[in-house]
XYZ file of C-alpha atoms in Angstrom:
743
model
C -50.831 40.045 4.484
C -47.188 38.911 4.377
C -47.184 38.088 8.103
C -50.340 36.022 7.695
C -48.847 34.180 4.742
C -45.673 33.422 6.720
C -47.687 32.151 9.665
C -49.679 29.870 7.378
C -46.498 28.531 5.781
C -44.864 27.857 9.149
C -48.035 26.169 10.393
C -48.093 23.979 7.277
C -44.448 22.992 7.789
C -45.176 22.051 11.400
C -48.110 19.905 10.300
C -45.966 18.123 7.712
C -43.252 17.501 10.317
C -45.833 16.066 12.732
C -47.180 13.763 10.033
C -43.671 12.576 9.176
C -42.904 11.957 12.837
C -46.092 9.994 13.268
C -45.330 7.905 10.182
C -41.817 7.135 11.423
C -43.138 6.191 14.842
C -45.685 3.901 13.251
C -42.991 2.222 11.131
C -40.846 1.698 14.214
C -43.730 0.115 16.063
C -44.402 -2.203 13.125
C -40.710 -3.214 12.989
C -40.682 -3.887 16.738
C -43.817 -5.988 16.436
C -42.296 -7.920 13.546
C -39.145 -8.601 15.551
C -41.190 -9.806 18.509
C -43.090 -12.197 16.253
C -39.812 -13.520 14.846
C -38.415 -14.007 18.327
C -41.480 -15.988 19.302
C -41.117 -18.151 16.200
C -37.428 -18.708 16.917
C -38.110 -19.669 20.506
C -40.433 -22.321 19.175
C -37.654 -23.728 16.952
C -36.567 -27.181 17.895
C -32.927 -28.238 18.018
C -33.409 -30.218 14.822
C -34.758 -27.157 12.986
C -31.768 -25.118 14.152
C -29.423 -27.758 12.762
C -31.217 -27.631 9.416
C -30.917 -23.854 9.371
C -27.229 -24.061 10.217
C -26.670 -26.613 7.443
C -28.171 -24.164 4.959
C -25.904 -21.396 6.266
C -22.784 -23.566 6.043
C -23.700 -24.522 2.491
C -22.948 -21.014 1.259
C -19.507 -20.569 -0.281
C -17.308 -18.237 1.750
C -19.216 -18.670 4.997
C -17.256 -19.668 8.074
C -18.547 -22.586 10.134
C -19.623 -21.302 13.545
C -20.763 -23.554 16.368
C -24.502 -24.068 16.625
C -24.927 -22.478 20.048
C -23.346 -19.142 18.992
C -25.433 -18.403 15.875
C -27.752 -15.416 16.288
C -30.908 -16.859 14.742
C -32.835 -13.615 15.181
C -30.650 -11.914 12.558
C -29.972 -14.940 10.402
C -33.737 -15.347 10.038
C -33.924 -12.199 7.925
C -32.390 -14.088 4.991
C -33.322 -17.636 5.999
C -36.958 -17.401 7.081
C -38.264 -19.853 9.652
C -41.023 -20.835 7.286
C -38.393 -21.751 4.653
C -36.271 -24.062 6.807
C -37.614 -27.209 5.225
C -37.634 -25.693 1.738
C -34.729 -25.320 -0.662
C -35.703 -21.782 -1.611
C -34.133 -18.853 0.156
C -36.176 -15.919 1.374
C -35.834 -12.759 -0.684
C -33.824 -9.961 0.939
C -35.616 -6.867 2.086
C -35.903 -3.989 -0.332
C -33.564 -1.105 0.129
C -34.421 2.540 0.426
C -33.267 5.234 -1.946
C -30.242 5.868 0.254
C -29.004 2.319 -0.336
C -29.651 1.265 3.269
C -32.121 -1.239 4.562
C -35.201 0.066 6.390
C -34.055 -1.637 9.558
C -30.638 -0.502 10.799
C -29.952 -3.872 12.376
C -30.673 -5.788 9.190
C -28.452 -8.414 7.599
C -25.810 -7.227 5.116
C -27.009 -7.146 1.497
C -27.332 -10.407 -0.359
C -25.062 -11.472 -3.200
C -27.251 -9.665 -5.677
C -26.962 -6.312 -3.935
C -23.347 -6.855 -2.867
C -22.287 -6.008 -6.403
C -23.172 -2.403 -5.614
C -21.006 -2.454 -2.502
C -17.613 -2.953 -4.073
C -14.733 -0.590 -4.498
C -14.012 2.592 -2.616
C -16.448 5.000 -1.002
C -15.495 8.001 -3.115
C -18.193 10.217 -1.583
C -16.940 9.967 1.959
C -17.810 12.848 4.306
C -15.239 15.597 4.370
C -13.015 15.844 7.377
C -13.712 18.637 9.789
C -11.963 21.860 8.832
C -9.283 23.132 11.134
C -10.176 26.117 13.255
C -9.175 29.593 12.152
C -5.618 30.517 13.138
C -6.901 33.387 15.285
C -8.820 30.827 17.362
C -5.830 28.508 17.811
C -3.229 28.947 20.494
C 0.333 29.708 19.430
C 2.368 26.511 19.580
C 5.162 28.317 21.409
C 2.816 29.069 24.282
C 1.553 25.484 24.204
C 5.088 24.324 24.959
C 5.580 27.070 27.568
C 8.025 29.074 25.439
C 8.120 32.720 24.389
C 6.851 33.560 20.905
C 9.418 35.345 18.758
C 6.762 37.148 16.688
C 5.010 38.833 19.608
C 1.928 40.846 18.616
C 2.503 40.050 14.931
C 1.877 36.343 15.486
C -1.057 35.020 13.476
C -2.106 32.699 16.313
C -3.863 33.648 19.514
C -1.935 34.507 22.690
C -4.981 34.828 24.956
C -4.543 31.693 27.078
C -7.363 32.444 29.534
C -9.921 32.906 26.769
C -8.941 29.736 24.942
C -8.945 27.686 28.145
C -12.542 28.765 28.771
C -13.540 27.717 25.240
C -11.545 24.490 25.366
C -13.551 21.266 25.153
C -13.871 19.331 28.435
C -11.238 16.760 29.292
C -11.778 13.171 28.161
C -10.081 11.675 31.191
C -8.007 12.404 34.251
C -4.870 10.454 33.242
C -2.614 11.565 30.379
C -0.720 8.619 28.895
C 2.180 10.770 27.696
C 2.660 12.460 31.069
C 2.378 9.211 33.025
C 4.811 7.394 30.716
C 7.433 10.034 29.922
C 6.904 12.767 32.535
C 5.953 15.399 29.961
C 3.050 15.973 27.579
C 4.135 17.772 24.430
C 0.619 19.091 23.806
C 0.857 21.105 27.005
C -2.218 23.041 28.066
C -4.187 21.941 24.971
C -4.136 18.277 26.052
C -7.608 16.723 26.416
C -6.312 14.838 29.478
C -4.620 17.917 30.920
C -6.057 17.866 34.424
C -3.118 15.679 35.479
C -0.398 18.098 34.311
C -1.902 21.616 33.968
C -1.459 23.938 36.933
C -3.963 26.500 38.191
C -2.141 29.303 36.350
C -2.280 27.343 33.057
C 1.301 26.083 33.082
C 2.370 22.696 31.742
C 3.832 20.655 34.599
C 6.903 18.540 33.757
C 8.368 15.710 35.806
C 12.004 16.522 35.044
C 13.428 13.337 36.550
C 11.173 11.006 34.594
C 11.484 13.093 31.438
C 15.286 13.001 31.481
C 15.181 9.242 32.039
C 12.445 8.276 29.543
C 12.510 10.869 26.765
C 14.761 8.684 24.604
C 12.713 5.504 25.112
C 10.336 6.374 22.285
C 11.894 8.368 19.459
C 10.394 9.127 16.058
C 12.846 9.824 13.228
C 12.657 10.678 9.509
C 10.984 14.034 10.197
C 11.097 16.451 7.262
C 13.637 19.253 8.007
C 12.404 22.782 7.331
C 15.402 23.703 5.200
C 14.921 20.630 2.991
C 11.207 21.386 2.663
C 12.080 24.947 1.585
C 14.536 23.717 -1.059
C 12.056 21.161 -2.383
C 9.216 23.666 -2.630
C 11.414 26.257 -4.340
C 12.939 23.595 -6.612
C 16.443 24.432 -5.445
C 17.352 20.916 -4.322
C 20.385 19.463 -6.125
C 20.468 15.881 -7.459
C 24.056 15.246 -8.642
C 23.853 11.444 -8.781
C 20.464 11.455 -10.486
C 21.518 14.097 -13.008
C 24.560 12.021 -13.944
C 22.479 8.888 -14.385
C 19.747 10.657 -16.346
C 22.333 12.299 -18.614
C 23.888 8.916 -19.282
C 20.437 7.422 -19.829
C 19.518 10.073 -22.389
C 22.895 9.691 -24.099
C 22.510 5.918 -24.198
C 18.999 6.305 -25.589
C 20.303 8.674 -28.264
C 23.077 6.244 -29.216
C 20.550 3.417 -29.270
C 18.313 5.363 -31.642
C 21.252 6.220 -33.908
C 22.364 2.603 -33.916
C 18.885 1.440 -34.842
C 18.731 4.056 -37.591
C 22.071 2.926 -39.009
C 21.005 -0.697 -38.888
C 17.826 0.146 -40.777
C 19.790 2.101 -43.398
C 22.357 -0.668 -43.759
C 19.602 -3.229 -44.081
C 17.972 -1.223 -46.861
C 21.351 -0.790 -48.611
C 22.042 -4.493 -48.273
C 18.693 -5.319 -49.768
C 19.379 -2.947 -52.700
C 22.865 -4.427 -53.316
C 21.514 -7.943 -53.210
C 18.905 -7.136 -55.834
C 21.522 -5.513 -58.137
C 23.870 -8.512 -57.746
C 21.058 -10.871 -58.618
C 20.349 -8.864 -61.758
C 24.051 -8.976 -62.777
C 24.193 -12.728 -62.216
C 21.108 -13.356 -64.302
C 22.485 -11.078 -67.034
C 25.826 -12.954 -67.121
C 24.017 -16.269 -67.161
C 22.011 -15.144 -70.128
C 25.092 -13.920 -72.053
C 27.710 -16.552 -71.102
C 25.375 -19.410 -70.487
C 26.671 -19.800 -66.945
C 30.246 -20.603 -68.097
C 33.143 -18.725 -66.539
C 30.967 -17.046 -63.872
C 33.211 -18.068 -61.011
C 36.360 -17.163 -62.881
C 35.140 -13.650 -63.723
C 33.634 -12.817 -60.315
C 36.595 -13.841 -58.125
C 39.272 -11.788 -59.971
C 36.998 -8.734 -59.765
C 36.925 -9.017 -55.957
C 40.707 -9.350 -55.823
C 41.174 -6.331 -58.057
C 38.787 -4.229 -55.945
C 40.557 -5.207 -52.731
C 43.983 -4.472 -54.190
C 42.767 -1.155 -55.495
C 41.430 -0.175 -52.092
C 44.723 -1.136 -50.424
C 46.783 0.838 -52.914
C 44.524 3.844 -52.591
C 44.772 3.770 -48.772
C 48.562 3.565 -48.984
C 48.670 6.615 -51.250
C 46.261 8.551 -49.036
C 43.414 8.448 -51.578
C 40.138 6.648 -50.799
C 37.740 5.209 -53.258
C 34.064 5.427 -52.292
C 33.164 2.377 -54.323
C 35.861 0.278 -52.667
C 34.820 1.431 -49.212
C 31.182 0.669 -49.871
C 32.013 -2.803 -51.114
C 34.042 -3.637 -47.995
C 31.346 -2.122 -45.778
C 28.687 -4.194 -47.475
C 30.629 -7.405 -46.944
C 31.147 -6.604 -43.255
C 27.469 -5.815 -42.771
C 26.484 -9.070 -44.445
C 28.710 -11.024 -42.053
C 27.206 -9.194 -39.045
C 23.692 -9.828 -40.282
C 24.399 -13.496 -40.727
C 25.641 -13.759 -37.126
C 22.516 -11.996 -35.859
C 20.266 -14.192 -37.942
C 21.956 -17.288 -36.571
C 20.951 -16.247 -33.028
C 17.466 -15.017 -33.894
C 16.012 -18.433 -33.250
C 16.695 -17.996 -29.512
C 15.412 -14.527 -28.442
C 16.276 -15.119 -24.770
C 19.972 -15.682 -25.535
C 19.954 -12.599 -27.731
C 18.340 -10.572 -24.913
C 20.976 -11.778 -22.413
C 23.764 -10.921 -24.866
C 22.400 -7.424 -25.319
C 22.065 -6.919 -21.556
C 25.634 -8.078 -20.910
C 27.108 -5.895 -23.642
C 25.167 -2.690 -22.982
C 26.335 -0.895 -19.834
C 24.088 1.044 -17.494
C 23.862 4.767 -18.180
C 26.581 6.576 -16.285
C 28.687 3.421 -15.806
C 31.835 2.197 -17.526
C 32.125 -0.722 -19.898
C 35.480 -2.370 -20.305
C 37.258 0.415 -18.458
C 35.614 3.204 -20.432
C 32.918 5.747 -19.585
C 29.970 7.165 -21.452
C 30.771 10.735 -20.415
C 34.568 10.896 -20.423
C 37.525 8.558 -21.076
C 38.773 6.419 -18.229
C 41.556 8.046 -16.197
C 44.328 6.116 -14.478
C 44.402 6.823 -10.752
C 46.965 5.878 -8.131
C 46.480 5.323 -4.398
C 43.255 4.817 -2.457
C 40.226 6.461 -4.043
C 37.458 7.552 -1.639
C 35.416 9.739 -3.940
C 31.990 8.345 -3.081
C 30.282 10.942 -5.238
C 32.198 9.662 -8.273
C 32.488 5.941 -7.663
C 29.232 4.154 -6.928
C 29.056 1.416 -4.326
C 29.020 -2.071 -5.736
C 26.129 -4.314 -4.848
C 28.277 -6.430 -2.523
C 29.395 -3.289 -0.661
C 25.901 -2.054 0.120
C 24.153 -2.627 3.412
C 22.290 -5.941 3.390
C 18.987 -6.967 4.963
C 18.346 -10.592 5.875
C 14.848 -11.653 4.756
C 15.442 -15.368 5.337
C 12.543 -16.863 7.359
C 11.440 -13.397 8.460
C 7.871 -12.159 8.964
C 7.460 -8.970 6.961
C 4.560 -6.587 7.684
C 3.496 -5.358 4.257
C 3.145 -1.641 3.478
C -0.549 -0.849 3.996
C -2.187 2.360 2.840
C -4.101 4.300 5.535
C -4.101 1.526 8.145
C -0.363 0.749 8.066
C 0.455 3.846 10.117
C 3.188 4.151 12.751
C 1.002 3.272 15.815
C -0.295 0.159 14.051
C 3.242 -0.917 13.142
C 4.260 -0.494 16.788
C 1.426 -2.824 17.810
C 2.584 -5.432 15.283
C 6.180 -5.124 16.522
C 5.055 -5.987 20.051
C 3.508 -9.204 18.680
C 6.513 -10.396 16.707
C 6.778 -8.664 13.310
C 10.416 -8.800 12.136
C 10.398 -6.272 9.286
C 8.135 -3.252 8.831
C 7.586 -0.833 5.976
C 5.941 2.582 5.792
C 2.820 3.388 3.811
C 3.038 3.965 0.071
C 4.256 7.500 -0.695
C 3.974 9.134 -4.130
C 7.373 10.335 -5.346
C 6.100 13.564 -6.926
C 4.474 14.627 -3.662
C 7.706 13.931 -1.812
C 9.694 16.022 -4.290
C 7.231 18.886 -3.772
C 7.925 18.853 -0.041
C 4.396 17.951 1.068
C 4.484 17.449 4.830
C 1.553 15.004 4.763
C 3.447 12.741 2.334
C 6.717 12.928 4.263
C 4.797 11.955 7.418
C 4.330 8.487 5.850
C 8.104 7.935 6.094
C 8.389 8.404 9.863
C 10.101 5.632 11.770
C 9.775 4.630 15.414
C 12.762 3.513 17.461
C 11.172 0.068 17.998
C 11.305 -0.645 14.236
C 14.755 -2.205 14.027
C 14.429 -3.190 10.336
C 12.409 -0.572 8.483
C 11.886 0.417 4.863
C 9.848 2.912 2.883
C 7.788 2.340 -0.248
C 7.440 4.859 -3.062
C 5.321 4.833 -6.200
C 5.960 6.591 -9.473
C 5.894 6.184 -13.228
C 8.974 8.015 -14.527
C 12.699 7.369 -14.035
C 13.622 11.013 -13.410
C 11.232 11.585 -10.486
C 11.801 8.144 -8.972
C 15.595 8.446 -9.167
C 15.625 11.944 -7.678
C 13.246 10.867 -4.921
C 15.477 7.907 -4.088
C 18.501 10.205 -3.863
C 16.718 12.573 -1.456
C 15.618 9.675 0.746
C 19.106 8.192 0.694
C 20.642 11.476 1.878
C 18.088 12.672 4.445
C 16.273 9.774 6.161
C 17.289 6.642 8.019
C 15.987 3.484 6.312
C 17.243 -0.059 5.825
C 15.770 -0.516 2.339
C 13.641 1.273 -0.258
C 10.746 -0.512 -1.976
C 9.173 0.185 -5.376
C 5.414 -0.260 -5.560
C 4.577 -2.322 -8.654
C 1.429 -3.865 -7.186
C -1.029 -1.041 -6.444
C -4.267 -1.776 -8.358
C -6.002 1.567 -7.680
C -7.135 3.319 -10.864
C -5.691 6.679 -9.815
C -2.198 5.137 -9.594
C -2.521 2.630 -12.437
C -3.757 5.130 -15.034
C -0.708 7.302 -14.427
C 1.553 4.365 -15.255
C 2.638 3.656 -11.683
C 1.865 0.648 -9.492
C 0.718 -2.283 -11.631
C 1.076 -0.064 -14.685
C 4.863 -0.533 -14.643
C 4.418 -4.197 -15.589
C 3.062 -3.008 -18.947
C 5.990 -0.614 -19.473
C 9.044 -2.798 -19.079
C 11.483 -0.315 -20.607
C 10.524 2.437 -18.210
C 10.418 -0.059 -15.339
C 14.017 -1.026 -16.111
C 15.169 2.601 -16.178
C 13.532 3.208 -12.775
C 15.140 0.181 -11.119
C 18.585 0.871 -12.591
C 18.416 4.553 -11.674
C 17.298 4.002 -8.091
C 19.900 1.282 -7.585
C 22.545 3.712 -8.838
C 21.806 6.442 -6.273
C 20.935 4.268 -3.242
C 23.368 3.021 -0.611
C 20.771 0.595 0.814
C 19.090 -2.422 -0.838
C 16.357 -1.829 -3.376
C 13.304 -4.104 -3.229
C 10.245 -4.507 -5.450
C 6.689 -5.462 -4.453
C 4.570 -6.636 -7.362
C 1.626 -8.786 -8.442
C 1.537 -11.756 -10.791
C 0.303 -9.597 -13.648
C -2.294 -7.111 -14.787
C -4.728 -9.467 -16.517
C -5.902 -12.841 -15.227
C -5.072 -14.644 -18.474
C -1.632 -13.101 -18.907
C 0.740 -13.681 -15.982
C 4.088 -11.959 -16.512
C 5.834 -12.080 -13.121
C 7.871 -15.226 -13.872
C 9.395 -13.536 -16.934
C 9.981 -10.183 -15.248
C 11.502 -11.304 -11.940
C 14.863 -12.580 -13.317
C 15.277 -9.359 -15.253
C 14.420 -7.260 -12.166
C 17.324 -8.872 -10.328
C 19.603 -8.213 -13.302
C 18.604 -4.548 -13.200
C 19.772 -4.210 -9.593
C 16.978 -5.196 -7.178
C 17.958 -7.220 -4.108
C 14.598 -8.746 -3.129
C 11.211 -9.182 -4.815
C 7.951 -9.635 -2.886
C 5.168 -11.221 -4.943
C 1.438 -10.996 -4.200
C -0.259 -14.018 -5.751
C -3.058 -12.088 -7.446
C -3.431 -9.991 -10.605
C -4.689 -6.437 -10.816
C -7.995 -7.614 -12.284
C -8.388 -10.018 -9.395
C -7.789 -7.307 -6.783
C -8.494 -9.204 -3.521
C -11.076 -11.702 -4.777
C -10.599 -15.457 -4.994
C -7.543 -17.186 -3.568
C -3.924 -16.229 -4.081
C -2.084 -18.335 -6.673
C 0.672 -19.944 -4.618
C 1.396 -22.490 -7.362
C 2.471 -19.642 -9.625
C 4.478 -18.111 -6.769
C 6.366 -21.425 -6.627
C 7.182 -21.114 -10.342
C 8.465 -17.587 -9.739
C 10.682 -18.861 -6.900
C 12.360 -21.234 -9.357
C 12.729 -18.427 -11.909
C 14.282 -16.129 -9.287
C 16.797 -18.689 -7.977
C 19.276 -18.030 -6.377
C 17.856 -14.624 -5.407
C 15.364 -14.269 -2.501
C 11.634 -14.087 -3.224
C 8.969 -13.292 -0.618
C 5.410 -14.599 -0.920
C 2.242 -12.715 -0.020
C -1.448 -13.591 0.011
C -4.109 -15.254 2.212
C -1.941 -15.902 5.297
C -4.247 -15.797 8.363
C -2.853 -18.561 10.587
C 0.307 -20.512 11.259
C -1.140 -23.423 9.261
C -1.502 -21.163 6.219
C 2.072 -19.945 6.688
C 3.473 -23.470 6.912
C 1.436 -24.730 3.963
C 2.243 -21.865 1.593
C 5.915 -21.772 2.474
C 6.325 -25.517 1.988
C 4.275 -25.437 -1.198
C 6.185 -22.614 -2.878
C 9.621 -22.571 -1.261
C 9.639 -18.806 -0.698
C 12.414 -17.167 1.297
C 10.047 -15.397 3.683
C 6.448 -14.301 4.140
C 4.870 -10.904 3.716
C 1.620 -10.481 5.682
C -0.907 -7.747 4.900
C -4.646 -8.251 5.548
C -3.903 -11.079 7.967
C -2.172 -8.576 10.256
C -5.124 -6.192 10.008
C -7.620 -8.882 10.986
C -5.438 -10.301 13.777
C -2.196 -8.431 14.557
C -1.145 -11.269 16.882
C -0.701 -13.532 13.836
C 3.080 -13.071 14.105
C 2.985 -14.629 17.588
C 0.865 -17.534 16.326
C 3.307 -18.278 13.494
C 6.377 -18.126 15.713
C 4.798 -20.211 18.490
C 2.943 -22.528 16.062
C -0.421 -22.364 17.839
C -3.966 -21.031 17.499
C -4.423 -18.248 20.025
C -7.990 -18.145 21.357
C -7.598 -14.541 22.394
C -10.238 -13.121 24.740
C -12.270 -9.980 24.093
C -10.518 -8.207 26.971
C -7.115 -8.942 25.442
C -8.340 -7.572 22.132
C -9.630 -4.483 23.917
C -6.185 -4.027 25.486
C -4.682 -4.102 21.976
C -7.034 -1.298 20.958
C -6.097 0.651 24.089
C -2.437 0.217 23.185
C -3.109 1.539 19.681
C -4.945 4.564 21.118
C -2.041 5.346 23.462
C 0.464 5.066 20.625
C -1.796 7.227 18.448
C -2.006 10.043 20.999
C 1.748 9.847 21.441
C 2.256 10.110 17.673
C -0.533 12.495 16.591
C -0.996 14.308 19.882
C -3.451 14.313 22.781
C -5.115 17.605 21.853
C -8.469 17.708 20.070
C -6.949 17.381 16.618
C -4.741 14.447 17.627
C -7.555 12.640 19.439
C -9.876 12.865 16.435
C -7.131 11.719 14.058
C -6.503 8.740 16.318
C -10.240 8.008 16.323
C -10.437 8.098 12.540
C -7.550 5.666 12.073
C -8.966 3.439 14.824
C -12.291 3.220 12.994
C -10.521 2.377 9.734
C -8.723 -0.460 11.513
C -11.936 -1.704 13.122
C -13.343 -2.164 9.600
C -10.901 -5.100 9.336
C -10.763 -6.239 12.966
C -14.442 -7.203 13.114
C -13.789 -9.959 10.547
C -11.899 -12.011 13.125
C -13.819 -15.020 14.455
C -12.645 -16.285 17.868
C -11.181 -19.787 17.788
C -13.547 -20.974 20.527
C -16.576 -20.054 18.411
C -15.374 -21.712 15.202
C -16.591 -25.221 14.457
C -13.320 -25.919 12.674
C -10.104 -23.939 12.858
C -8.450 -22.080 11.279
C -10.498 -19.317 9.708
C -9.761 -18.576 6.039
C -9.130 -14.998 5.028
C -12.045 -14.770 2.578
C -14.541 -16.436 4.912
C -17.221 -14.321 6.580
C -19.218 -15.535 9.564
C -22.991 -15.530 9.870
C -24.348 -13.328 12.626
C -23.227 -14.829 15.888
C -23.358 -14.004 19.583
C -20.032 -13.812 21.379
C -19.112 -15.355 24.696
C -19.698 -11.981 26.344
C -21.168 -8.601 25.398
C -17.808 -7.089 24.424
C -17.045 -9.953 22.047
C -20.480 -9.562 20.475
C -19.902 -5.832 20.032
C -16.515 -6.423 18.398
C -18.079 -8.880 15.930
C -20.574 -6.322 14.624
C -20.287 -5.210 11.000
C -22.288 -2.050 11.738
C -19.972 0.950 11.890
C -22.218 2.566 14.488
C -20.995 -0.150 16.849
C -17.410 0.705 15.932
C -18.110 4.287 16.948
C -19.335 2.960 20.311
C -15.998 1.148 20.753
C -14.119 4.356 19.924
C -16.173 6.220 22.522
C -15.194 3.623 25.118
C -11.552 4.444 24.392
C -11.539 8.117 23.391
C -14.672 9.569 24.900
C -17.780 10.878 23.113
C -17.527 11.895 19.480
C -17.917 15.594 18.624
C -21.155 17.028 17.309
C -22.067 16.249 13.686
C -19.482 13.472 13.621
C -19.625 11.300 10.501
C -17.670 8.246 9.462
C -17.846 6.017 6.410
C -15.395 3.148 5.831
C -12.885 3.557 3.046
C -14.155 0.443 1.263
C -17.818 -0.240 0.628
C -17.605 -3.953 1.424
C -16.273 -3.318 4.933
C -19.513 -2.333 6.650
C -23.217 -1.731 6.442
C -25.595 0.320 8.541
């Protein structure tokens, strides 16, 4: 009975599957027939009708103007029906399925109404493939052709023959690393190993080329194992930070005590004033106001004389002391009240009088009295470098590649350096992760030898962690400057008080800047936005104070946190901030996608230099355009060569084994989610393209250009397969941001 029931169930499942397959096939046939009908209608379109359709497309805000002959009317027709060309109404977009995707995979991106759903980050992205079990991975010592010190106790496999049989087939016959440097560091696990693996599974090395070229491409700022051990065990020492934090806590304690005393003195003053008023009214009522001056003045003289005589005899009178104290407090209060009408002057006075924690004021120290020293003092651990003695970085008229999360990796920065970027900066690293010794976070700080001026950016919300992190970086890595992230709008960072959240916590922001400036021997920079809320811009007020706290350069993105990346950057406000920052340098950032944009914004605002972010992602050759003052109508083959260069740099950085190849593919796909937005100059009706403009569907001047213009990430995967071979089984990719693609 059970076998019969199982057979019936399996037969029913097969029938259901057949019905589903037939339904899908029928839907596909209907879609194909519909497309054929549309093509026939489009072929019948006259040139005048095409112009009308193009005029309707160009009328949409944010749409780039593409030449008439390059518009793909077969796809544009999905939103602008042929039957609606002469009407003012727009065709309704197709309904979406439950999965949020259109029925037809080649359909137009969602309309404005459905685009609201496609904002923000794809938080439900597919998980990355798990790494293979250690017993199935070859020992790295054997990969490099060395002897393993653990022998049979090693947790990795030592069976080379078995693993070579199970190894995935090679992706090509030429290994970039071996051809360039004479040695592939991935050894026998390289996916291009046929060019350097011998018959007995040995890694072949061209000693002559290796000795000549091994120093041509060097990566520094690698986390040392001993430092990682100390950080993980919390044994790392922070002498400079501890001194600053102790002074900061002591200064905070003194500040609280001072405020408490001021409040007590104010209450006492108010009480004394009330009692004096009562005495005056009582005397007026008894004497009728006659002799008031004569009786009050002698009493003051008597009290003063009594206090002097008591002090001379060694006896103090509490009443006399309180009277003198009250008079002194009244004089101090009057001086404060006289300046209360100008809060800015009062703030400047307070800043000039109050010393930084851990520093000396007027020759004194917060921790111990000043000691007289003779001779040359070289105690760098005791005496902090002055600002004029620190290493300087020239940002004047420089093109600065902004720190970019995920896509601003080392291979991408190398590509930008080849096209003219002057200054580069690593991806944002979280200070707490760095202090925990996380290797993945320290990998964001790596520097290539081609990056002649390089900085790192860290994010954090508390002065203790940020100061300690700055001290570790100052002592163990090679950088030209350290940047504080005060512009990250992501909720995960903002809600912890870091990124844009520091603009709402000025006191803590000041402690962070002062502390980091105290422990660093290199310049400290700040990257920030105009404010948190659109109606409350605070950058112009904060920037002068940031320089007073110790920062050397400020880079300002002309948008608020609420604005994120929508609308245009406010370069008028950046100009106001330049005037507020004078004479200190201020860098401007936002909406630079061509040399015309660079010239216009720099002339309009007067910034010291330009920071370029999304413009470099869309067209990394923008640095060449700005320096040569021209529009580069780059061909699809030249763009493909840029991608090939990125892939080579990626396999050099992450490795040419399976894990390194797939990591390179993932970062390539993330970059392609920005690259497809570029519109070739020869296709544009008017140059230059604006950064927030999106083109209608268009056909390129060749098949490769058309493929690169696709917003469908399945086409991006095809491009990655052209460069890195076929994707593995069950491969999945979803862009980091919802607005970057559709399928």
